[in-house]
mmCIF file of C-alpha atoms (C1' of nucleotides) and ligand atoms in Angstrom:
data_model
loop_
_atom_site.group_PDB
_atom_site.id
_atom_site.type_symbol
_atom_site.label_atom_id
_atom_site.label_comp_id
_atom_site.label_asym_id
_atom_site.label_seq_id
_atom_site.Cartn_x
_atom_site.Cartn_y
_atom_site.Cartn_z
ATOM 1 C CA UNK G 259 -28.212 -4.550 22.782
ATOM 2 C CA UNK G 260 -25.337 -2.561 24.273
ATOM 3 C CA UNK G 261 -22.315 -3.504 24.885
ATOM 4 C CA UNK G 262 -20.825 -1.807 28.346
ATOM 5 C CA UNK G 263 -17.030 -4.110 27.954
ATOM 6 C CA UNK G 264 -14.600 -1.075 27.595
ATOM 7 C CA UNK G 265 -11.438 -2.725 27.625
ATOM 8 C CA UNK G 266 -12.169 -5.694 25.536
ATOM 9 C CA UNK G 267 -9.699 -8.783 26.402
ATOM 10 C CA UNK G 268 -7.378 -9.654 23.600
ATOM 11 C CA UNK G 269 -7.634 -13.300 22.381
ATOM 12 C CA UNK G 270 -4.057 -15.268 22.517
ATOM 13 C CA UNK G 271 -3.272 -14.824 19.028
ATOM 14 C CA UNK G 272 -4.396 -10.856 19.231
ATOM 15 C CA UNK G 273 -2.008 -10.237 22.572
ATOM 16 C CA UNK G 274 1.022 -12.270 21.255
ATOM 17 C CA UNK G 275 1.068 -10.278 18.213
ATOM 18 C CA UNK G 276 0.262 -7.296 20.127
ATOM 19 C CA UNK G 277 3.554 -7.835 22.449
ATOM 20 C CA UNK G 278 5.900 -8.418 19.454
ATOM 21 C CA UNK G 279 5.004 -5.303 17.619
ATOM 22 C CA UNK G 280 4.607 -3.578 21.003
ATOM 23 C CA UNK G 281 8.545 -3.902 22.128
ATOM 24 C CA UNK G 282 9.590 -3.610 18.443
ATOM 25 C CA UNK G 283 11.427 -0.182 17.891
ATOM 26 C CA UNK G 284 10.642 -0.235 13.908
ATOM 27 C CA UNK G 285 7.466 -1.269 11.968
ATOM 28 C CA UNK G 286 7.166 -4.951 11.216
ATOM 29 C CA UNK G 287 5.729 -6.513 8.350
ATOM 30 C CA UNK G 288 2.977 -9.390 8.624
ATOM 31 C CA UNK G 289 5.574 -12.041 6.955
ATOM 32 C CA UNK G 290 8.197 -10.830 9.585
ATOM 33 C CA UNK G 291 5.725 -11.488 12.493
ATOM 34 C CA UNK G 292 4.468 -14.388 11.374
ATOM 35 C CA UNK G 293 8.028 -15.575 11.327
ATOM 36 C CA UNK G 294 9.172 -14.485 14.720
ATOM 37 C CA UNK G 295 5.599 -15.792 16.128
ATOM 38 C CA UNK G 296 5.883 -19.430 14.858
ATOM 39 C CA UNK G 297 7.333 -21.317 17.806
ATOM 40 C CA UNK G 298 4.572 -19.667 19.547
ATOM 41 C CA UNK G 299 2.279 -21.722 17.318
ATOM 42 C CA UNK G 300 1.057 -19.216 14.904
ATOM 43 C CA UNK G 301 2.038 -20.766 11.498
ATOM 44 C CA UNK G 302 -0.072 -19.202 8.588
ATOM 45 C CA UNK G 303 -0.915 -15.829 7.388
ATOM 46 C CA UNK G 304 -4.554 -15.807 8.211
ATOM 47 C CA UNK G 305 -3.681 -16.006 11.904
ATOM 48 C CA UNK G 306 -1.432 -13.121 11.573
ATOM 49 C CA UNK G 307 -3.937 -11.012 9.180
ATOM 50 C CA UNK G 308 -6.731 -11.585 11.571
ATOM 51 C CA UNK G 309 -5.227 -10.610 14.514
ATOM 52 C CA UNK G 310 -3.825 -7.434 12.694
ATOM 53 C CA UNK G 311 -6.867 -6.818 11.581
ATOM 54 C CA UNK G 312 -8.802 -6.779 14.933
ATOM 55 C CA UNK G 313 -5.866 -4.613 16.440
ATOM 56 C CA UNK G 314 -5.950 -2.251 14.040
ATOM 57 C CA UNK G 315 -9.739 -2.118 14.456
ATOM 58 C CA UNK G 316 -9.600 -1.255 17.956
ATOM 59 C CA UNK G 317 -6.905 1.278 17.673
ATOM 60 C CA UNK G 318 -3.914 -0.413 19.421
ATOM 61 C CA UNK G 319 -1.836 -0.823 16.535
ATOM 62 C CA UNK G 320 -1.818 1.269 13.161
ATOM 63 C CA UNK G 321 -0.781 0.366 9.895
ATOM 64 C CA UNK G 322 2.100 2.580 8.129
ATOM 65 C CA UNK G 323 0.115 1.913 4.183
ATOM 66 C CA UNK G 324 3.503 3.392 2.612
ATOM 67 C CA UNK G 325 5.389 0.247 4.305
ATOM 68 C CA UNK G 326 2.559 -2.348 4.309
ATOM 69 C CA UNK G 327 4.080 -2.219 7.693
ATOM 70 C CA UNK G 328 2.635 -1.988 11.477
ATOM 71 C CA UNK G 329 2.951 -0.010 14.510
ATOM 72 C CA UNK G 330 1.884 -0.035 17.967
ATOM 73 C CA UNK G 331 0.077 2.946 19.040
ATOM 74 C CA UNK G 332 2.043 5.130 21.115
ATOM 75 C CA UNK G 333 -0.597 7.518 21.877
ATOM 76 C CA UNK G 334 -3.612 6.014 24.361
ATOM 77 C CA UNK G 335 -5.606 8.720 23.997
ATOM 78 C CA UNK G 336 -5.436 8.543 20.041
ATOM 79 C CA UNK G 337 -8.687 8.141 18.972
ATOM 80 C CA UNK G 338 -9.297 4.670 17.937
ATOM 81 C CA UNK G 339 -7.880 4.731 14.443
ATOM 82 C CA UNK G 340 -9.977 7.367 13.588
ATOM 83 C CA UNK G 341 -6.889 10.154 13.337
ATOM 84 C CA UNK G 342 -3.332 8.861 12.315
ATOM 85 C CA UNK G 343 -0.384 10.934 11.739
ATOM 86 C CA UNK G 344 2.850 9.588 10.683
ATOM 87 C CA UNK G 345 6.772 10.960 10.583
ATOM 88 C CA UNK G 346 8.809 8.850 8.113
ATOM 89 C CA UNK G 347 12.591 9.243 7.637
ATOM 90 C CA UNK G 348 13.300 8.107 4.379
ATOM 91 C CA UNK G 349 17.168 7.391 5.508
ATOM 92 C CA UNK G 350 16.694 5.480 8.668
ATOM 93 C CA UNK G 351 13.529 4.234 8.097
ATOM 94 C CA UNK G 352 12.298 5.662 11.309
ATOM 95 C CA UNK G 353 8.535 5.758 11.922
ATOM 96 C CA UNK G 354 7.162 8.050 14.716
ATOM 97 C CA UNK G 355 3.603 8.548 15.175
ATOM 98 C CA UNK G 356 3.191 12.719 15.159
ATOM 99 C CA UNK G 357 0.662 13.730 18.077
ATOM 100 C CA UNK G 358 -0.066 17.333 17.453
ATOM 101 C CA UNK G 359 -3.281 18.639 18.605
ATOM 102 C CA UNK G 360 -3.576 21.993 16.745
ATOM 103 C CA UNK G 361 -3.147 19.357 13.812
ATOM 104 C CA UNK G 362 -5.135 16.731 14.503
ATOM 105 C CA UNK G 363 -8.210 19.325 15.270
ATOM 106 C CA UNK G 364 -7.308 21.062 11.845
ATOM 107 C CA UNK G 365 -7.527 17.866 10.094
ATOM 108 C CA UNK G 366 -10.555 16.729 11.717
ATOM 109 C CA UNK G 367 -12.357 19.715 11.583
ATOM 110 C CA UNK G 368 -11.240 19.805 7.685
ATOM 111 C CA UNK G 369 -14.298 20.040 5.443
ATOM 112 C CA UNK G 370 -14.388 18.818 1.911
ATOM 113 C CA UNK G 371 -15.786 21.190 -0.803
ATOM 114 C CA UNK G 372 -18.172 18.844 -2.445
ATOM 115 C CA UNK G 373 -19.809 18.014 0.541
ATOM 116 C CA UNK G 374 -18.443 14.776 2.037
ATOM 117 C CA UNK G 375 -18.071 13.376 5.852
ATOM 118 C CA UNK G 376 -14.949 12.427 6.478
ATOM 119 C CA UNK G 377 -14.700 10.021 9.566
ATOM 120 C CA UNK G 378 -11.291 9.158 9.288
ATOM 121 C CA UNK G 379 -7.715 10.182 8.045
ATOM 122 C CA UNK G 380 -4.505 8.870 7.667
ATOM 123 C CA UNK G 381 -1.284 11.474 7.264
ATOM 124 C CA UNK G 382 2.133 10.156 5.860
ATOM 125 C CA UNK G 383 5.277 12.502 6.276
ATOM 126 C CA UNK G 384 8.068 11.953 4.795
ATOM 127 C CA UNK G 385 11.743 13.656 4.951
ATOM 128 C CA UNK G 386 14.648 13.158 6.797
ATOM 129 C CA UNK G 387 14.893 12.514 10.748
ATOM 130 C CA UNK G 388 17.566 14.707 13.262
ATOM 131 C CA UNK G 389 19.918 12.411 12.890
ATOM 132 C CA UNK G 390 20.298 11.665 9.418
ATOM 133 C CA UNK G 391 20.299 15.118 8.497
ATOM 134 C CA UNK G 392 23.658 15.840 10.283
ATOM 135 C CA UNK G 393 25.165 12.847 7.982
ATOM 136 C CA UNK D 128 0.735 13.686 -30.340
ATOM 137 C CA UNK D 129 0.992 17.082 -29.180
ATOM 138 C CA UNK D 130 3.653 18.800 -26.856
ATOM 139 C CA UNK D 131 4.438 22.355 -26.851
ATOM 140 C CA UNK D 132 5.540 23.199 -23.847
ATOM 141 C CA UNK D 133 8.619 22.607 -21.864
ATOM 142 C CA UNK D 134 7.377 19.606 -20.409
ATOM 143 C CA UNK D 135 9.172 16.154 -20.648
ATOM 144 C CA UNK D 136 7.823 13.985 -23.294
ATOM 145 C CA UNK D 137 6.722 10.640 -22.178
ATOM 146 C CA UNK D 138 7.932 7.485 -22.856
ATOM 147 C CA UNK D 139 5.816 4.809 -25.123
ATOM 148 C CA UNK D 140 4.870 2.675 -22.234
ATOM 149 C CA UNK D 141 4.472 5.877 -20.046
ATOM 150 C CA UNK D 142 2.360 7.419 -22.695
ATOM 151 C CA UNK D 143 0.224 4.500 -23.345
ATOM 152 C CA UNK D 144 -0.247 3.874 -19.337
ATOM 153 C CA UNK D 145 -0.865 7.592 -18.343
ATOM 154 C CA UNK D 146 -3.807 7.904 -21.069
ATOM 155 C CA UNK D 147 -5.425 4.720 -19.698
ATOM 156 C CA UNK D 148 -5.373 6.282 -16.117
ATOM 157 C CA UNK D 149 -6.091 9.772 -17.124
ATOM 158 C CA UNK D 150 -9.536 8.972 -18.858
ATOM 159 C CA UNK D 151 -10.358 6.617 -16.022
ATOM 160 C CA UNK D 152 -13.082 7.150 -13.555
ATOM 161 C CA UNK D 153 -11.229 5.102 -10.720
ATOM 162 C CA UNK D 154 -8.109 4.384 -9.385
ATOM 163 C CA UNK D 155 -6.755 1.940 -11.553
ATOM 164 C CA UNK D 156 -4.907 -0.914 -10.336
ATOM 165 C CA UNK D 157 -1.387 -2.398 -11.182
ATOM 166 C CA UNK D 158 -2.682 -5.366 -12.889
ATOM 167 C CA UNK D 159 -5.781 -4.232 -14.031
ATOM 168 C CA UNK D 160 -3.888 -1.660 -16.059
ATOM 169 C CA UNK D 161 -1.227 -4.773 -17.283
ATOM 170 C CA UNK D 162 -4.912 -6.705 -18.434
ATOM 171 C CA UNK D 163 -6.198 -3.468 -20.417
ATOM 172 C CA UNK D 164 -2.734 -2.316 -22.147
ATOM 173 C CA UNK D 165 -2.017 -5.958 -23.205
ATOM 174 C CA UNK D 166 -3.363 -5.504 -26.844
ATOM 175 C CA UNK D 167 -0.903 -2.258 -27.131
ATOM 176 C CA UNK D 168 2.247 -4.677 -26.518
ATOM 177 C CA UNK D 169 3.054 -3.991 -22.309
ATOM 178 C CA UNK D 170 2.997 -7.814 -21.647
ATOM 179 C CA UNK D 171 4.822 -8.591 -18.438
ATOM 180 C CA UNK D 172 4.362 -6.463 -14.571
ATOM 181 C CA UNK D 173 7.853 -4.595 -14.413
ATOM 182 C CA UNK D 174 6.872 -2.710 -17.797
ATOM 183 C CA UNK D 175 4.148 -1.541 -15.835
ATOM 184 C CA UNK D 176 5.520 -0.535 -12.732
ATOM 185 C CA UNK D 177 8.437 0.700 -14.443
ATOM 186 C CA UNK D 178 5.947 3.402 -16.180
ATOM 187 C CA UNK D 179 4.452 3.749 -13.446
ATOM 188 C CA UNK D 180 7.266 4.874 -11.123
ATOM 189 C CA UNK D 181 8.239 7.130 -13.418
ATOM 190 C CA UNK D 182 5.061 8.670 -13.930
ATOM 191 C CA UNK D 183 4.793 9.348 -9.748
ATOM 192 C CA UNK D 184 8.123 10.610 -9.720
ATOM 193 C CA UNK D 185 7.416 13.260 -12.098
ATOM 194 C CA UNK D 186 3.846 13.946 -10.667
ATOM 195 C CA UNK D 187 1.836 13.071 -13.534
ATOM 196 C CA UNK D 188 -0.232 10.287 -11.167
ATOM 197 C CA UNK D 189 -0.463 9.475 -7.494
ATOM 198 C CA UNK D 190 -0.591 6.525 -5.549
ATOM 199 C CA UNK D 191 -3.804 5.786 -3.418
ATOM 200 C CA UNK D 192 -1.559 4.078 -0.743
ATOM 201 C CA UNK D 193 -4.631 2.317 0.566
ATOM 202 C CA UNK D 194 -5.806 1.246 -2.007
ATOM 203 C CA UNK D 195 -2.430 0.235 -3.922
ATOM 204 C CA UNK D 196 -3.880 2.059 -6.941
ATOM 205 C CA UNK D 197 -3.182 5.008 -9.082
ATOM 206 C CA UNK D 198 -5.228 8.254 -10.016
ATOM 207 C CA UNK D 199 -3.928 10.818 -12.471
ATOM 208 C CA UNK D 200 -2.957 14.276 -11.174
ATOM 209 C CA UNK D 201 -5.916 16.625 -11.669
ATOM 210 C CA UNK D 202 -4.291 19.705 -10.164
ATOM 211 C CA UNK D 203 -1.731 20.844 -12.544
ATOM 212 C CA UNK D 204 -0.155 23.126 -10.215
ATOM 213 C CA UNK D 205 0.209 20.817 -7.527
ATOM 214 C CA UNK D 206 3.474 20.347 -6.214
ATOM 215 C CA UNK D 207 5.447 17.515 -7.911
ATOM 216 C CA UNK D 208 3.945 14.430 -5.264
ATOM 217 C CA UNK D 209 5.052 16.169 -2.819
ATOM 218 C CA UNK D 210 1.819 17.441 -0.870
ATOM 219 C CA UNK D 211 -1.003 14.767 -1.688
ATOM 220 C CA UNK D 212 -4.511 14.504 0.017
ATOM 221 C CA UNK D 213 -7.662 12.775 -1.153
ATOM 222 C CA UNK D 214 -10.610 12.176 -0.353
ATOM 223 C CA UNK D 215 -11.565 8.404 -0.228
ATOM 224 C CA UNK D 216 -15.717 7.240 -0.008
ATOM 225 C CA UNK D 217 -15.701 3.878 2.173
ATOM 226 C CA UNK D 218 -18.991 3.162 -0.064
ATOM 227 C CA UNK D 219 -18.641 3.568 -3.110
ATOM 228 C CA UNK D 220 -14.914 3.499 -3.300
ATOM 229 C CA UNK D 221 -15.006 6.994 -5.285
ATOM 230 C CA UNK D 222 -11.456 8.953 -4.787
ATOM 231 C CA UNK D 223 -11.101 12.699 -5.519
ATOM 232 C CA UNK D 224 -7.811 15.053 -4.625
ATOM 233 C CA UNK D 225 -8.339 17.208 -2.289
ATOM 234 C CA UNK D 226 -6.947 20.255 -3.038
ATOM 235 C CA UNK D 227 -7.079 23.283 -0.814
ATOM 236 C CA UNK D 228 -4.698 25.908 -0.258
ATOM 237 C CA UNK D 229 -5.322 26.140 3.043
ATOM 238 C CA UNK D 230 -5.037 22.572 4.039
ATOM 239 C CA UNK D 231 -1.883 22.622 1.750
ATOM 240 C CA UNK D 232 -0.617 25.485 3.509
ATOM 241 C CA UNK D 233 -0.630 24.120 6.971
ATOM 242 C CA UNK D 234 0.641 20.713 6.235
ATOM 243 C CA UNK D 235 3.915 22.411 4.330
ATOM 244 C CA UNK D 236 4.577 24.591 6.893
ATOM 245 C CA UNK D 237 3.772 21.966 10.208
ATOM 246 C CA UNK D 238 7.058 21.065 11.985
ATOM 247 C CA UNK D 239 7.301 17.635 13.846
ATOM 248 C CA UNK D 240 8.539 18.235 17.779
ATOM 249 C CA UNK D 241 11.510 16.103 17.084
ATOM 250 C CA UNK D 242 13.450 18.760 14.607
ATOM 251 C CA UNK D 243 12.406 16.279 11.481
ATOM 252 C CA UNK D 244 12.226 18.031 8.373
ATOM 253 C CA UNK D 245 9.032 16.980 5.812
ATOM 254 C CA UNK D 246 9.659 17.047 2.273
ATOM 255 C CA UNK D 247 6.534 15.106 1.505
ATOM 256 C CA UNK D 248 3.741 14.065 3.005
ATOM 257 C CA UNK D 249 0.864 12.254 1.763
ATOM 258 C CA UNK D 250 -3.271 12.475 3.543
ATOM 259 C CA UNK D 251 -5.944 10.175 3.304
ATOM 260 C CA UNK D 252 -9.332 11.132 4.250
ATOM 261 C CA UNK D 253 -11.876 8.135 4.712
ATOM 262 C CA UNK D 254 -15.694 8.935 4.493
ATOM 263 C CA UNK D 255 -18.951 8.798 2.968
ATOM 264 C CA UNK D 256 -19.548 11.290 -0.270
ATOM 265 C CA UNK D 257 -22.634 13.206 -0.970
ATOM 266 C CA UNK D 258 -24.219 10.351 -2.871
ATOM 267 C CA UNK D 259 -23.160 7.828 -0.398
ATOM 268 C CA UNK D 260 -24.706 9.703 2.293
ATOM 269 C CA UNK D 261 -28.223 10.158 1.286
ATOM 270 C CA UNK D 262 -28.404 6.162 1.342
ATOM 271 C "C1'" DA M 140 -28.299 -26.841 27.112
ATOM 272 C "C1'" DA M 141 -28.804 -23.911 23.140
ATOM 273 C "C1'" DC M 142 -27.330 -20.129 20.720
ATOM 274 C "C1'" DA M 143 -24.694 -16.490 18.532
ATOM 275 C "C1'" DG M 144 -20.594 -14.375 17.981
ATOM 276 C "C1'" DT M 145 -15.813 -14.584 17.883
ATOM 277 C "C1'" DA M 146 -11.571 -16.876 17.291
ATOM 278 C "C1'" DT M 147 -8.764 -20.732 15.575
ATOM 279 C "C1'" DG M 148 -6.119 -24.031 12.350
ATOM 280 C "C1'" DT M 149 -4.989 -25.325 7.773
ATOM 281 C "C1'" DA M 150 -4.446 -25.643 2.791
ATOM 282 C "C1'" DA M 151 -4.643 -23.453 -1.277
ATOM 283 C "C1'" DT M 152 -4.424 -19.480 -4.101
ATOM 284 C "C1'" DA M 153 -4.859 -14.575 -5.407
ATOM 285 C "C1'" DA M 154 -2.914 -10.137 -5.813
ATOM 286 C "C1'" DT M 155 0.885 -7.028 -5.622
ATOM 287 C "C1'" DA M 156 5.694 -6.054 -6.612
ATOM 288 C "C1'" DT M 157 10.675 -6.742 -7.673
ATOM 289 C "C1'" DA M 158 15.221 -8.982 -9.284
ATOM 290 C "C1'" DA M 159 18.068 -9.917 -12.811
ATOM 291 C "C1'" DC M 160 19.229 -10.346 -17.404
ATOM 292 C "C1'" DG M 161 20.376 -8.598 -21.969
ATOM 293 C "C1'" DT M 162 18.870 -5.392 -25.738
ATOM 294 C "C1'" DT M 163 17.270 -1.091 -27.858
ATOM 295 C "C1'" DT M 164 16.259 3.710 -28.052
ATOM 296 C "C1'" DT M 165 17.225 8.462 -27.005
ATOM 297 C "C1'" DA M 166 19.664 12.501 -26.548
ATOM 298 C "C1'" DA M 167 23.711 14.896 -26.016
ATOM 299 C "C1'" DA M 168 28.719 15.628 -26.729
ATOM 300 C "C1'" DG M 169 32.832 15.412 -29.372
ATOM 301 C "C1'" DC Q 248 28.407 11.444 -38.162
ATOM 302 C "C1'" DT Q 249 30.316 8.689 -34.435
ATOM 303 C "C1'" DT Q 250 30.732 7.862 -29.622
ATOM 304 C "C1'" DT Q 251 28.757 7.408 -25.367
ATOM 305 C "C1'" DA Q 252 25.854 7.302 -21.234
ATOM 306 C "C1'" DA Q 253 21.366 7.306 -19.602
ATOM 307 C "C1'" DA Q 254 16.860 5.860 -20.010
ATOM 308 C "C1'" DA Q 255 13.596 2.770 -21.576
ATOM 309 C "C1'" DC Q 256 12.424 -1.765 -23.106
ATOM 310 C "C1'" DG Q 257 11.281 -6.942 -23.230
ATOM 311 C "C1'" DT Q 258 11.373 -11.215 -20.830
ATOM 312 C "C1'" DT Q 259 11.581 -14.813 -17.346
ATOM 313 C "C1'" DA Q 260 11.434 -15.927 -12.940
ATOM 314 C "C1'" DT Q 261 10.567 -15.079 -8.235
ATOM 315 C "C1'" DA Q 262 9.509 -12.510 -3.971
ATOM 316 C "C1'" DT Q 263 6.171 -10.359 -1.086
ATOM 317 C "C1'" DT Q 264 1.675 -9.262 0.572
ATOM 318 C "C1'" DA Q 265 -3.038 -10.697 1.338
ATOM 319 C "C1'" DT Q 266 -7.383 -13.421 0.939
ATOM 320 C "C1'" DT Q 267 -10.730 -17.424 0.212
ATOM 321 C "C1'" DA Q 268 -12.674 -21.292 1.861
ATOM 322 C "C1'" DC Q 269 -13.873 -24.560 5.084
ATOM 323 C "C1'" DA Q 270 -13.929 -27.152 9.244
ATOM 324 C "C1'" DT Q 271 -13.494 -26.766 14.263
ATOM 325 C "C1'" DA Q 272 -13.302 -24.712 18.952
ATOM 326 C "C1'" DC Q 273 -13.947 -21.416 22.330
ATOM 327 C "C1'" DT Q 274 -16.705 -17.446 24.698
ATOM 328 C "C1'" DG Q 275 -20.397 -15.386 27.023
ATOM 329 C "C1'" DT Q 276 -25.499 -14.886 27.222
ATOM 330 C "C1'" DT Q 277 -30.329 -16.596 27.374
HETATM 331 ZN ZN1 ZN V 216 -2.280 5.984 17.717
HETATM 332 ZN ZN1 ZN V 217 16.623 8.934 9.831
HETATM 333 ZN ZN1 ZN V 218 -1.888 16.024 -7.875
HETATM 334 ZN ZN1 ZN V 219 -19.741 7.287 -2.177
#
DNA sequence: AACAGTATGTAATAATATAACGTTTTAAAG
DNA sequence: CTTTAAAACGTTATATTATTACATACTGTT
């Protein structure tokens, strides 16, 4: 069986969720879009974790684990989910996703000593943005 | 008890929490620690997390953000939680520090495009280990 | 039409983490 | 030895994050 559909079709609850984290300028939490996506008739958690789930699954939004808090990618031709990289300002709260290519082939070309495969990584920086440095 | 050195002296609860990590084989969650320190008197959650803050803050554990569980530090020169990678088996749930001087190296010195400065950062790596493999 | 896979709606509950008190211990200064 | 401020403690309640379980509906393929 293969399966030739490239750009899969969200389902309703997948692409509403997708828009409102989408035009969001910050991370959002799954209790804060579950909140904001109620009149649009998603009114329980499971609707919201399932749909996060899925779009984190297919790479077109990432979760910030440090914030229990999600992200649309910026970055189409991030590979899906497979390398994240993160810039947090621990003032502002700003989250920028960091696409560096010398760093994303370091990291993915990074071997473990005792022999493991790694398939995936997730990097977390934290410090202080432009702005909130001048303050 | 025994502490010669320089080195802050731990708390009760710290103490008490720290060994129970330290001679784990796993990360050890919030409330699985609470269920297995109950018999030495740390009844309620914020004693827990309260020990546990502190013992991040001064490097003595790390947080598998993941996996909202804590390992103890096993690289006594590593910088106080400020440069943390692991490795992370997606079968068998093992978690090991990486640490590597190189690796270190480059993610200390790597700048973000938009003039942030890092003071931290924090790496996941997702995979299968040796064992895991051979499956 | 039959089927398999995916998505949905809903209620209940589990798991993780913090707020808000007042009290006690510790360590350092006077 | 007192005074004092910071850190740690104990306790109750509550907030936040995430999953289980089950019944139903939609989707595309054979
Ligand atoms: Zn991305
Ligand atoms: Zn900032
Ligand atoms: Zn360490
Ligand atoms: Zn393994």
């Amino acid at each position: 069986m293969i399966k030739m559909n490239k750009e899969r079709s969200l389902s309703k609850n997948q692409q509403i969720i997708l828009d409102l984290i989408d035009k969001s300028s910050e991370p959002l939490k799954a209790y804060t879009i579950l909140f904001n996506v109620q009149k649009k008739g998603i009114k329980a958690p499971p609707q919201v974790y399932r749909a996060l789930d899925k779009l984190v699954e297919i790479g077109k939004i990432h979760k910030i684990e440090s914030k229990n808090a999600f992200v649309a990618c910026k970055n189409s031709n991030c590979e899906i989910s497979k390398a994240t990289a993160f810039s947090i300002c621990e003032s502002c709260e700003e989250v920028d996703e960091v696409s560096d290519t010398k760093l994303s082939k370091f990291l993915s070309k990074f071997n473990d000593k005792k022999g493991m495969t790694f398939k995936r990584f997730n990097l977390e920086f934290f410090g202080l943005c432009k702005r909130c440095k001048i303050k």
